[in-house]
Short mmCIF file of C-alpha atoms in Angstrom, two decimals:
data_model
loop_
_atom_site.label_atom_id
_atom_site.label_comp_id
_atom_site.label_asym_id
_atom_site.label_seq_id
_atom_site.Cartn_x
_atom_site.Cartn_y
_atom_site.Cartn_z
CA MET A 1 35.72 56.26 -42.03
CA GLY A 2 35.69 55.85 -38.46
CA PRO A 3 32.66 54.62 -36.49
CA VAL A 4 32.32 58.01 -35.33
CA GLU A 5 32.35 59.67 -38.40
CA LEU A 6 29.90 57.03 -39.69
CA LEU A 7 27.63 57.89 -36.82
CA HIS A 8 27.55 61.65 -37.58
CA MET A 9 26.99 61.24 -41.10
CA SER A 10 24.03 63.09 -42.86
CA VAL A 11 22.80 62.42 -46.37
CA PHE A 12 21.91 65.89 -47.84
CA SER A 13 21.30 65.35 -51.51
CA GLN A 14 20.89 62.62 -53.88
CA SER A 15 20.40 62.19 -57.70
CA PHE A 16 19.47 59.33 -59.97
CA SER A 17 21.56 58.72 -63.27
CA PRO A 18 19.93 59.73 -66.46
CA CYS A 19 19.75 55.75 -67.29
CA GLY A 20 18.09 55.22 -63.82
CA ARG A 21 20.42 52.29 -62.74
CA PHE A 22 22.56 54.40 -60.34
CA LEU A 23 21.81 56.64 -57.33
CA ALA A 24 24.42 59.47 -56.47
CA ALA A 25 24.28 60.67 -52.76
CA GLY A 26 26.08 63.54 -51.09
CA ASN A 27 26.92 63.73 -47.75
CA ASN A 28 28.04 66.26 -44.98
CA TYR A 29 31.65 65.12 -45.30
CA GLY A 30 31.87 66.44 -48.92
CA GLU A 31 31.74 62.88 -50.27
CA ILE A 32 29.62 61.40 -53.13
CA GLY A 33 28.65 57.82 -53.11
CA LEU A 34 27.57 56.07 -56.11
CA PHE A 35 25.31 53.15 -55.62
CA SER A 36 24.09 50.60 -58.33
CA LEU A 37 20.21 50.31 -58.12
CA SER A 38 20.15 47.51 -60.60
CA ALA A 39 22.47 45.38 -58.59
CA ALA A 40 20.54 46.14 -55.15
CA LEU A 41 17.08 45.67 -56.64
CA SER A 42 18.04 42.40 -58.38
CA PRO A 43 16.55 39.16 -56.99
CA ASP A 44 20.03 37.70 -55.91
CA ALA A 45 21.32 41.02 -54.25
CA THR A 46 23.37 40.37 -51.14
CA ALA A 47 24.41 42.96 -48.53
CA ALA A 48 27.47 43.89 -50.39
CA ASN A 49 25.16 45.40 -53.01
CA GLN A 50 23.77 47.58 -50.47
CA LYS A 51 27.19 49.73 -50.14
CA PRO A 52 28.31 52.23 -52.56
CA VAL A 53 30.22 50.90 -55.78
CA LEU A 54 32.40 54.26 -55.79
CA THR A 55 32.91 56.74 -53.17
CA PHE A 56 34.97 59.83 -53.91
CA THR A 57 35.37 63.26 -52.33
CA ALA A 58 33.85 65.86 -54.25
CA HIS A 59 34.22 69.05 -52.39
CA ASP A 60 35.66 70.14 -48.83
CA GLY A 61 32.25 71.22 -47.36
CA PRO A 62 28.96 69.29 -47.13
CA ILE A 63 27.29 68.78 -50.52
CA PHE A 64 23.77 70.04 -50.20
CA SER A 65 22.58 69.55 -53.72
CA LEU A 66 23.15 67.39 -56.47
CA ILE A 67 21.44 67.40 -59.91
CA SER A 68 21.78 65.41 -63.03
CA THR A 69 21.39 66.58 -66.55
CA ASP A 70 21.21 64.03 -69.56
CA VAL A 71 25.18 63.39 -69.29
CA HIS A 72 26.23 65.23 -66.36
CA LEU A 73 26.18 65.03 -62.53
CA LEU A 74 26.35 68.46 -61.02
CA SER A 75 27.37 68.78 -57.31
CA ALA A 76 27.43 72.20 -55.12
CA GLY A 77 29.85 72.43 -52.43
CA ASN A 78 30.89 75.59 -50.53
CA GLY A 79 30.33 78.26 -53.15
CA GLU A 80 31.37 76.14 -56.02
CA ILE A 81 29.73 73.91 -58.61
CA SER A 82 31.26 71.01 -60.09
CA GLY A 83 30.27 68.86 -62.80
CA TRP A 84 30.97 65.11 -63.35
CA SER A 85 30.25 62.87 -66.48
CA TRP A 86 27.93 60.16 -65.41
CA ASN A 87 29.80 57.62 -68.05
CA ASP A 88 33.00 58.28 -66.32
CA LEU A 89 31.68 57.84 -62.74
CA ILE A 90 30.01 54.71 -63.94
CA LYS A 91 33.25 53.41 -65.22
CA LYS A 92 34.89 54.64 -61.71
CA THR A 93 36.84 57.39 -63.15
CA VAL A 94 36.86 60.51 -60.92
CA ARG A 95 37.71 63.55 -62.67
CA PRO A 96 35.71 66.77 -62.43
CA LEU A 97 34.78 68.09 -65.87
CA TRP A 98 34.73 71.77 -64.77
CA THR A 99 34.31 73.94 -61.45
CA LYS A 100 32.39 77.03 -61.60
CA ARG A 101 32.00 79.62 -58.74
CA PRO A 102 28.91 82.09 -58.84
CA SER A 103 30.21 85.61 -58.11
CA CYS A 104 30.07 86.66 -54.37
CA ARG A 105 30.55 90.11 -52.98
CA SER A 106 33.79 89.26 -50.62
CA SER A 107 36.35 86.40 -51.20
CA LEU A 108 36.40 86.02 -47.33
CA GLU A 109 33.05 84.61 -46.80
CA VAL A 110 32.19 82.16 -49.52
CA PRO A 111 28.47 81.43 -49.43
CA GLU A 112 27.39 77.69 -49.63
CA ILE A 113 24.99 76.65 -52.18
CA ASN A 114 21.85 75.17 -51.19
CA SER A 115 19.84 74.17 -54.00
CA MET A 116 20.10 73.97 -57.98
CA THR A 117 17.61 73.19 -60.41
CA LEU A 118 17.70 72.81 -64.37
CA ASN A 119 15.51 74.89 -66.44
CA PRO A 120 15.07 72.89 -69.51
CA ARG A 121 13.74 75.60 -71.59
CA ASP A 122 16.75 77.66 -71.94
CA ASN A 123 19.28 75.19 -70.73
CA ASN A 124 19.97 77.24 -67.48
CA LEU A 125 20.85 76.06 -64.00
CA VAL A 126 19.45 78.14 -61.54
CA VAL A 127 21.37 78.32 -58.10
CA GLY A 128 20.35 79.62 -54.82
CA GLY A 129 22.43 80.10 -51.93
CA GLY A 130 23.79 81.61 -48.85
CA ASP A 131 24.21 85.10 -50.34
CA ASN A 132 20.45 85.87 -50.51
CA ASN A 133 20.59 85.79 -54.39
CA VAL A 134 19.66 83.32 -57.02
CA HIS A 135 22.24 82.81 -59.81
CA ILE A 136 21.40 81.79 -63.24
CA LEU A 137 24.20 79.79 -64.97
CA ASP A 138 24.07 79.32 -68.82
CA MET A 139 24.75 75.68 -69.37
CA GLU A 140 25.79 75.97 -72.91
CA HIS A 141 28.56 78.72 -72.56
CA GLY A 142 29.31 78.23 -68.88
CA VAL A 143 28.87 81.82 -67.92
CA PHE A 144 26.56 83.35 -65.05
CA LYS A 145 23.97 85.28 -66.99
CA ALA A 146 21.87 86.71 -64.20
CA VAL A 147 21.53 87.50 -60.60
CA LEU A 148 18.19 87.79 -59.15
CA GLN A 149 18.31 89.80 -56.02
CA GLY A 150 15.24 90.25 -53.53
CA HIS A 151 15.53 88.01 -50.70
CA THR A 152 16.82 89.46 -47.52
CA ASP A 153 18.24 86.26 -46.16
CA TYR A 154 19.62 83.01 -47.50
CA ILE A 155 17.95 80.83 -49.96
CA HIS A 156 16.89 77.25 -49.14
CA CYS A 157 15.16 76.14 -52.18
CA VAL A 158 14.59 76.93 -55.90
CA THR A 159 12.32 75.28 -58.33
CA ILE A 160 10.99 75.82 -62.03
CA ARG A 161 7.27 76.15 -63.11
CA ASP A 162 7.24 74.16 -66.14
CA ARG A 163 4.61 75.66 -68.23
CA GLU A 164 5.34 79.36 -67.64
CA GLY A 165 9.35 78.96 -66.99
CA ASP A 166 9.21 81.14 -63.93
CA ILE A 167 11.68 80.56 -61.30
CA LEU A 168 10.23 80.14 -57.52
CA SER A 169 12.76 80.51 -54.67
CA ALA A 170 11.93 80.04 -50.78
CA GLY A 171 14.21 81.28 -48.39
CA GLU A 172 15.14 81.72 -44.33
CA ASP A 173 13.28 85.38 -44.60
CA GLY A 174 9.89 83.49 -45.02
CA ALA A 175 9.04 84.78 -48.41
CA VAL A 176 8.60 82.71 -51.88
CA ARG A 177 9.55 85.06 -54.59
CA VAL A 178 8.34 84.35 -58.33
CA TRP A 179 10.97 85.38 -60.86
CA ASP A 180 10.28 86.00 -64.32
CA SER A 181 13.24 84.48 -66.12
CA ARG A 182 13.33 86.77 -69.01
CA THR A 183 13.27 90.10 -67.25
CA SER A 184 15.01 89.00 -64.04
CA GLU A 185 12.39 90.73 -61.81
CA SER A 186 10.50 89.56 -59.06
CA VAL A 187 6.85 89.33 -60.29
CA HIS A 188 5.16 88.21 -56.96
CA CYS A 189 6.10 87.89 -53.29
CA ILE A 190 4.41 85.51 -51.03
CA GLU A 191 4.87 85.73 -47.45
CA VAL A 192 3.70 82.67 -46.07
CA TYR A 193 4.36 83.55 -42.27
CA LYS A 194 1.78 86.21 -42.52
CA HIS A 195 -1.14 83.97 -43.23
CA GLU A 196 -2.90 82.82 -40.17
CA SER A 197 -3.96 79.49 -41.29
CA CYS A 198 -0.21 78.58 -42.13
CA ALA A 199 1.79 80.42 -39.67
CA ARG A 200 3.36 78.63 -36.85
CA PRO A 201 5.27 81.37 -34.96
CA GLN A 202 6.90 78.68 -32.43
CA PHE A 203 8.91 77.39 -35.41
CA GLY A 204 9.69 80.63 -37.10
CA LYS A 205 9.08 81.84 -40.64
CA TRP A 206 11.63 80.13 -42.72
CA LEU A 207 10.67 77.98 -45.63
CA SER A 208 12.84 75.06 -46.51
CA CYS A 209 10.95 73.32 -49.27
CA VAL A 210 9.18 74.71 -52.16
CA THR A 211 7.86 72.60 -55.27
CA THR A 212 5.41 73.51 -57.89
CA ASP A 213 3.03 71.86 -60.41
CA SER A 214 2.66 74.96 -62.56
CA ASP A 215 -0.64 75.54 -61.17
CA TRP A 216 0.04 74.69 -57.68
CA MET A 217 2.76 75.16 -55.03
CA LEU A 218 3.58 73.31 -51.96
CA CYS A 219 5.75 75.10 -49.38
CA GLY A 220 6.63 74.61 -45.90
CA GLY A 221 9.18 74.81 -43.18
CA GLY A 222 8.59 76.74 -40.21
CA PRO A 223 4.91 77.41 -41.21
CA SER A 224 3.09 74.21 -41.96
CA LEU A 225 3.25 72.68 -45.38
CA SER A 226 0.35 74.39 -47.44
CA LEU A 227 -0.70 74.08 -50.85
CA TRP A 228 -1.09 77.31 -52.64
CA HIS A 229 -2.91 78.17 -55.72
CA LEU A 230 -0.64 80.37 -57.76
CA ARG A 231 -2.94 82.05 -60.01
CA SER A 232 -4.64 83.70 -56.96
CA LEU A 233 -1.75 83.58 -54.59
CA SER A 234 -4.01 82.06 -51.89
CA PRO A 235 -3.47 78.98 -49.61
CA ALA A 236 -5.79 76.23 -50.70
CA SER A 237 -5.21 73.53 -47.84
CA VAL A 238 -2.97 73.44 -44.89
CA PHE A 239 -1.67 70.10 -43.87
CA PRO A 240 -1.66 69.25 -40.11
CA LEU A 241 1.78 67.67 -39.99
CA ILE A 242 3.64 67.95 -36.76
CA GLY A 243 7.49 69.02 -37.32
CA CYS A 244 8.97 71.03 -40.15
CA GLN A 245 8.95 69.46 -43.51
CA ARG A 246 12.17 69.76 -45.72
CA GLN A 247 11.15 68.05 -48.94
CA ALA A 248 7.70 67.76 -50.54
CA THR A 249 6.88 66.65 -53.94
CA PHE A 250 3.72 65.84 -56.25
CA HIS A 251 3.23 62.29 -57.08
CA GLN A 252 0.33 61.36 -59.07
CA ASP A 253 -2.67 62.27 -57.13
CA MET A 254 -1.18 62.62 -53.70
CA ILE A 255 1.77 64.56 -52.11
CA ILE A 256 4.69 62.85 -50.50
CA ALA A 257 6.35 65.15 -47.82
CA ALA A 258 9.26 64.34 -45.19
CA GLY A 259 11.31 66.40 -42.72
CA ASP A 260 11.39 66.46 -39.07
CA GLY A 261 10.38 62.93 -37.80
CA ALA A 262 11.33 59.26 -38.96
CA PHE A 263 8.68 58.86 -41.21
CA VAL A 264 7.36 59.80 -44.81
CA SER A 265 3.93 61.42 -44.93
CA HIS A 266 1.55 60.74 -47.87
CA CYS A 267 -1.09 63.42 -48.05
CA LEU A 268 -4.12 64.15 -50.26
CA LEU A 269 -4.55 67.40 -51.81
CA GLY A 270 -7.46 68.19 -49.80
CA GLY A 271 -5.30 68.54 -47.03
CA GLU A 272 -5.77 65.12 -45.07
CA VAL A 273 -2.65 62.94 -44.05
CA LYS A 274 -3.26 59.44 -45.85
CA ALA A 275 -0.48 57.62 -44.38
CA GLN A 276 2.82 57.91 -42.37
CA ILE A 277 5.52 55.33 -43.40
CA PRO A 278 8.28 54.79 -40.83
CA CYS A 279 12.03 54.74 -42.14
CA THR A 280 15.46 54.83 -40.75
CA PRO A 281 16.90 58.27 -40.45
CA GLN A 282 15.44 60.11 -37.51
CA SER A 283 15.00 63.26 -39.80
CA ILE A 284 14.82 63.36 -43.42
CA ASN A 285 16.61 65.87 -45.73
CA THR A 286 16.15 64.56 -49.16
CA LEU A 287 13.42 62.37 -50.98
CA GLN A 288 13.59 61.50 -54.40
CA LEU A 289 11.69 59.49 -57.11
CA ASN A 290 13.27 57.64 -59.81
CA THR A 291 11.56 58.71 -62.82
CA ASN A 292 14.36 58.00 -65.23
CA SER A 293 13.92 54.33 -65.36
CA SER A 294 10.78 52.11 -65.62
CA GLU A 295 11.97 49.09 -64.01
CA HIS A 296 13.76 50.58 -60.95
CA ARG A 297 10.74 53.07 -60.02
CA VAL A 298 11.87 53.55 -56.61
CA LEU A 299 11.68 56.26 -53.83
CA THR A 300 14.64 57.02 -51.94
CA VAL A 301 14.97 58.79 -48.53
CA GLY A 302 18.28 60.27 -47.04
CA GLY A 303 18.70 62.19 -43.92
CA SER A 304 20.57 62.41 -40.66
CA SER A 305 21.86 59.01 -40.87
CA ARG A 306 24.41 57.07 -43.16
CA HIS A 307 21.57 54.78 -43.98
CA MET A 308 19.16 55.48 -47.08
CA ASP A 309 16.12 53.85 -47.29
CA VAL A 310 14.66 52.66 -50.79
CA PHE A 311 10.95 52.07 -51.04
CA THR A 312 10.01 49.76 -54.05
CA ASN A 313 6.19 50.12 -53.12
CA LEU A 314 5.54 53.58 -51.70
CA SER A 315 3.62 51.85 -48.76
CA TYR A 316 6.55 50.26 -47.17
CA ARG A 317 10.31 50.28 -46.75
CA ALA A 318 12.09 47.57 -48.77
CA PHE A 319 15.84 47.96 -47.73
CA SER A 320 18.68 50.34 -47.16
CA LEU A 321 21.61 51.47 -48.73
CA HIS A 322 24.32 52.94 -46.53
CA PHE A 323 27.94 54.41 -46.84
CA MET B 1 11.79 -21.14 -71.06
CA PHE B 2 14.78 -18.91 -70.21
CA GLY B 3 16.71 -19.70 -73.00
CA TRP B 4 14.26 -18.94 -75.43
CA SER B 5 13.56 -15.47 -73.75
CA THR B 6 17.12 -14.40 -73.85
CA ALA B 7 17.26 -15.70 -77.46
CA VAL B 8 14.37 -13.29 -78.31
CA PHE B 9 15.82 -10.37 -76.73
CA LEU B 10 19.27 -10.99 -78.02
CA PHE B 11 17.77 -10.99 -81.42
CA PHE B 12 15.82 -7.63 -81.02
CA LEU B 13 19.07 -6.30 -79.43
CA LEU B 14 20.56 -6.99 -82.66
CA CYS B 15 17.78 -5.16 -84.66
CA ILE B 16 15.99 -2.24 -82.62
CA ASP B 17 17.13 -0.82 -79.22
CA GLU B 18 14.25 1.32 -78.40
CA VAL B 19 11.97 -1.40 -78.80
CA ILE B 20 14.05 -3.58 -76.46
CA ARG B 21 13.98 -0.79 -73.89
CA LYS B 22 10.22 -0.48 -73.94
CA ARG B 23 9.65 -4.06 -73.85
CA LEU B 24 11.96 -4.48 -70.90
CA LEU B 25 10.29 -1.68 -69.14
CA ILE B 26 6.79 -3.19 -69.88
CA ASP B 27 7.37 -6.88 -69.66
CA GLY B 28 10.70 -7.80 -68.84
CA ASP B 29 10.36 -10.72 -66.58
CA GLY B 30 8.41 -12.77 -69.10
CA ALA B 31 5.02 -12.78 -67.00
CA GLY B 32 1.93 -11.36 -68.98
CA ASP B 33 1.53 -11.14 -72.61
CA ASP B 34 4.81 -12.16 -73.51
CA ARG B 35 4.48 -15.41 -71.78
CA LYS B 36 1.11 -16.05 -73.17
CA ILE B 37 2.23 -15.51 -76.85
CA ASN B 38 5.16 -17.93 -76.03
CA VAL B 39 2.81 -20.54 -74.32
CA LEU B 40 0.36 -20.16 -77.45
CA LEU B 41 3.13 -20.74 -79.86
CA LYS B 42 4.35 -23.72 -77.96
CA SER B 43 1.07 -25.27 -77.43
CA PHE B 44 0.35 -24.65 -81.15
CA THR B 45 3.62 -26.32 -82.35
CA LYS B 46 2.89 -29.20 -79.72
CA TRP B 47 -0.76 -29.34 -81.25
CA CYS B 48 0.57 -29.62 -84.67
CA ASN B 49 3.11 -32.26 -83.86
CA SER B 50 0.98 -34.45 -81.48
CA PRO B 51 -0.62 -37.39 -82.75
CA SER B 52 -3.03 -37.60 -79.96
CA THR B 53 -6.90 -38.40 -80.20
CA SER B 54 -9.34 -36.02 -81.58
CA GLU B 55 -10.97 -35.22 -78.18
CA GLU B 56 -7.66 -34.17 -76.66
CA GLU B 57 -6.87 -32.28 -79.95
CA ASP B 58 -10.14 -30.66 -79.68
CA VAL B 59 -9.59 -29.73 -76.00
CA GLN B 60 -6.22 -28.27 -76.92
CA HIS B 61 -7.58 -26.55 -79.91
CA GLN B 62 -10.15 -25.02 -77.68
CA ARG B 63 -7.41 -24.08 -75.23
CA MET B 64 -5.60 -22.52 -78.03
CA LEU B 65 -8.39 -20.70 -79.23
CA SER B 66 -9.13 -19.43 -75.65
CA MET B 67 -5.63 -18.37 -75.37
CA LEU B 68 -5.65 -16.39 -78.73
CA ALA B 69 -8.82 -14.80 -77.74
CA GLN B 70 -7.32 -13.88 -74.37
CA CYS B 71 -4.28 -12.49 -76.25
CA GLU B 72 -6.39 -10.60 -78.69
CA PHE B 73 -8.59 -9.37 -75.62
CA SER B 74 -5.39 -7.91 -73.88
CA MET B 75 -4.12 -6.29 -77.24
CA GLY B 76 -7.64 -4.68 -77.83
CA LYS B 77 -7.20 -3.54 -74.26
CA THR B 78 -3.88 -1.96 -74.77
CA LEU B 79 -5.00 -0.41 -78.11
CA MET B 80 -7.85 1.33 -76.50
CA VAL B 81 -5.60 2.44 -73.58
CA TYR B 82 -3.31 3.87 -76.21
CA ASN B 83 -5.86 5.58 -77.96
CA MET B 84 -7.19 7.14 -74.66
CA ASN B 85 -3.77 8.08 -73.84
CA LEU B 86 -3.50 10.09 -77.40
CA ARG B 87 -6.81 11.62 -76.54
CA GLU B 88 -5.78 12.72 -73.15
CA MET B 89 -2.64 14.31 -74.55
CA GLU B 90 -4.75 16.12 -77.17
CA ASN B 91 -6.99 17.27 -74.39
CA TYR B 92 -4.08 18.49 -72.32
CA GLU B 93 -2.72 20.09 -75.44
CA LYS B 94 -5.95 21.98 -75.85
CA ILE B 95 -6.11 23.09 -72.00
CA TYR B 96 -2.46 24.24 -72.31
CA THR B 97 -3.09 26.46 -75.29
CA ASN B 98 -6.20 27.82 -73.47
CA ILE B 99 -4.24 28.51 -70.29
CA GLU B 100 -1.89 30.35 -72.46
CA GLN B 101 -4.32 32.52 -74.16
CA ASN B 102 -5.69 33.21 -70.69
CA ILE B 103 -2.40 34.35 -69.44
CA THR B 104 -1.90 36.83 -72.22
CA SER B 105 -5.29 38.11 -72.02
CA ALA B 106 -4.83 38.69 -68.49
CA HIS B 107 -1.57 40.30 -69.16
CA GLU B 108 -3.31 42.62 -71.37
CA LYS B 109 -6.10 43.25 -69.06
CA ILE B 110 -3.37 43.89 -66.30
CA THR B 111 -1.93 46.74 -68.49
CA GLU B 112 -5.28 48.25 -69.15
CA CYS B 113 -6.09 48.28 -65.80
CA LYS B 114 -2.86 50.05 -64.93
CA LYS B 115 -3.65 52.57 -67.64
CA GLU B 116 -7.19 52.89 -65.99
CA ILE B 117 -5.72 53.38 -62.69
CA GLN B 118 -3.26 56.24 -63.84
CA ARG B 119 -6.34 57.98 -65.51
CA ALA B 120 -8.54 57.50 -62.34
CA LYS B 121 -5.57 59.14 -60.40
CA ARG B 122 -5.53 61.94 -62.73
CA ILE B 123 -9.25 62.53 -62.31
CA ARG B 124 -8.80 62.28 -58.65
CA LYS B 125 -6.35 64.74 -58.41
CA ASN B 126 -8.24 67.36 -60.68
CA ARG B 127 -11.39 66.63 -58.46
CA GLN B 128 -9.10 67.33 -55.39
CA GLU B 129 -7.79 70.60 -56.72
CA TYR B 130 -11.15 71.49 -57.82
CA ASP B 131 -12.40 70.97 -54.22
CA ALA B 132 -9.36 72.83 -52.91
CA LEU B 133 -10.09 75.98 -55.03
CA ALA B 134 -13.91 75.92 -54.24
CA LYS B 135 -13.05 75.92 -50.57
CA VAL B 136 -11.02 79.01 -50.95
CA ILE B 137 -13.72 80.74 -53.50
CA GLN B 138 -16.51 79.81 -50.68
CA GLN B 139 -14.60 81.92 -48.57
CA HIS B 140 -15.21 85.05 -50.43
CA PRO B 141 -18.54 86.78 -50.28
CA ASP B 142 -21.20 86.30 -53.00
CA ARG B 143 -20.94 88.40 -56.26
CA HIS B 144 -24.72 89.45 -56.24
CA GLU B 145 -24.46 90.89 -52.69
CA THR B 146 -21.41 92.67 -53.38
CA LEU B 147 -22.96 94.22 -56.42
CA LYS B 148 -25.84 94.99 -54.61
CA GLN B 149 -23.81 96.76 -51.76
CA LEU B 150 -22.00 98.61 -54.40
CA GLU B 151 -25.28 100.01 -55.80
CA ALA B 152 -26.67 101.13 -52.55
CA LEU B 153 -23.36 102.84 -51.90
CA ASP B 154 -23.58 104.36 -55.37
CA LYS B 155 -26.93 105.76 -54.76
CA GLU B 156 -25.92 106.97 -51.29
CA LEU B 157 -22.96 108.79 -53.13
CA GLN B 158 -25.18 110.49 -55.59
CA GLN B 159 -27.81 111.67 -52.98
CA LEU B 160 -24.86 113.11 -51.00
CA SER B 161 -23.34 114.86 -53.92
CA HIS B 162 -26.79 116.42 -55.01
CA ILE B 163 -27.01 117.66 -51.21
CA LYS B 164 -23.77 119.19 -51.40
CA GLU B 165 -24.54 120.97 -54.73
CA ASN B 166 -27.80 122.52 -53.40
CA VAL B 167 -25.98 123.76 -50.14
CA ASP B 168 -23.09 125.23 -52.26
CA ALA B 169 -25.56 126.83 -54.61
CA LYS B 170 -27.24 128.39 -51.32
CA LEU B 171 -24.23 129.48 -50.13
CA GLU B 172 -23.26 131.41 -53.26
CA LEU B 173 -26.54 133.14 -53.19
CA ARG B 174 -26.37 134.20 -49.81
CA LYS B 175 -22.89 135.51 -50.71
CA LYS B 176 -24.05 137.69 -53.34
CA GLN B 177 -27.09 138.91 -51.57
CA PHE B 178 -24.92 140.09 -48.61
CA HIS B 179 -22.51 141.64 -51.12
CA VAL B 180 -25.32 143.68 -52.76
CA LEU B 181 -26.43 144.63 -49.19
CA LEU B 182 -22.98 145.59 -48.00
CA SER B 183 -21.84 147.52 -51.25
CA THR B 184 -25.48 149.58 -50.91
CA ILE B 185 -24.61 150.29 -47.33
CA GLN B 186 -21.28 151.47 -48.25
CA GLU B 187 -22.41 153.77 -51.18
CA LEU B 188 -25.17 155.43 -48.75
CA GLN B 189 -22.49 155.92 -46.20
CA GLN B 190 -20.32 157.59 -48.78
CA THR B 191 -23.40 159.71 -50.03
CA LEU B 192 -24.08 160.91 -46.22
CA GLU B 193 -20.39 161.40 -45.73
CA ASN B 194 -20.15 163.90 -48.85
CA ASP B 195 -23.29 165.64 -47.88
CA GLU B 196 -22.00 166.26 -44.40
CA LYS B 197 -18.80 167.75 -45.90
CA LEU B 198 -20.76 170.12 -48.48
CA ASP B 199 -22.77 171.17 -45.14
CA ASN B 200 -19.82 172.05 -43.27
CA GLU B 201 -18.24 174.01 -46.22
CA ASP B 202 -21.06 176.02 -46.72
CA THR B 203 -21.48 176.86 -42.97
CA ASN B 204 -17.82 177.97 -43.19
CA GLN B 205 -18.04 180.25 -45.91
CA GLU B 206 -21.02 181.99 -44.31
CA SER B 207 -19.40 182.75 -41.02
CA PRO B 208 -16.13 184.58 -42.31
CA MET B 209 -18.35 186.73 -44.41
CA ASP B 210 -20.29 187.73 -41.12
CA ASN B 211 -16.88 188.21 -39.28
CA SER B 212 -15.85 190.83 -41.94
CA GLU B 213 -18.79 192.92 -41.81
#
């Protein structure tokens, strides 16, 4: 990889292995880099431990979404989803187990896949992408079970409500739709940009991140990052963060959000911003907490840079991994 | 002197190695206690073998006794030091186990505190969620007021419908009265027309009779 390519690299997605010792990161060149966290976090780590142990080209377009199941790594490229076995990857064997393509209207324009999430209840993979629809793939049989139609513009992000099993999807049309997974119907449609407290017309109406805690939902993008109460569908607090947030997550008693701006914001549920921790990438695309391992509990952040910051303590950046 | 010492430790070399090493460490050059014992032994043999006068013998005797006392004294001292060291060791052992216990209890306390922190974070999160919901709820008006407003509106509605009923009834009554009036007028008109027609027929019948005469 020449220096120009390295300069223009962006990390779009990341996922931790089920054992918690490895991190897979996908970039805009279609490559997946596998980093060994246990080597990088050990007391005698060297600079070589911050480079990937394995890099391979998985797709021919940018990889916008990576997700791990108990044994597999799923990567989404241009209109196709590939499954890789974690055991094989750890042993450095690069061999996709399967590749599936969700049905699209025309074969000329293959829509990209922006977001995937796993529904553990019925073992479904929920996929949202550029064709304005949410596709549901049954992981056991490997067939696309259902298509949820309703959005009028492409989908940025999908997530699952753990308790009720509903699917939430947010898209470029500014609406968050709540789908019932059994009837495949849109139960609610929340148009965030229509609420005065959240709307920021100078940025637009698109929503790039949605995440939920069963009772509460965080969504942000063009409109400010806001916390919604799902039962009453009303905004409870709006966070005064400048810039558009691209990833947000609930962690213990606070909210971690990242997006435009070279920092990770820590906010309280009441609406105040507690801290902003600086990091290397100038704008952040992906934020992940390692919940699979108790000894490598880190937060990793990747964005418009070839460096991925690793936070061992949430308050400061420990070191960076890079391609 | 030198030959005697070498004979002594050559002898011990044959027997016990450790003892040799320790002795050499403590008192290798022959000064100190070892020398005292050697001097004592020598003076004892000299004293036994000497045919000197009783005064000198007494003096020698006293000197030997004092040397013996000194040796005993130094031995007593070293014994005490040894006992003290043993007790110090015991003391250190006790402190060591105490510190180990403290370490394990501190570890336990740390895990307890970590659990406490998790619980406190959950509580804090619940409180914050409560606050956020309370803020939203506060924005809506009070239920009592809304109920009162609803009641007032209900009353107004009832009154208005009452008035409407009254007006409707009056309208019906007037309609009926006008109907009665109009139908009577029409009947009278009919009767008058009939009478006029009859009158006209009567006069027509009379005039042809006059003409025919």
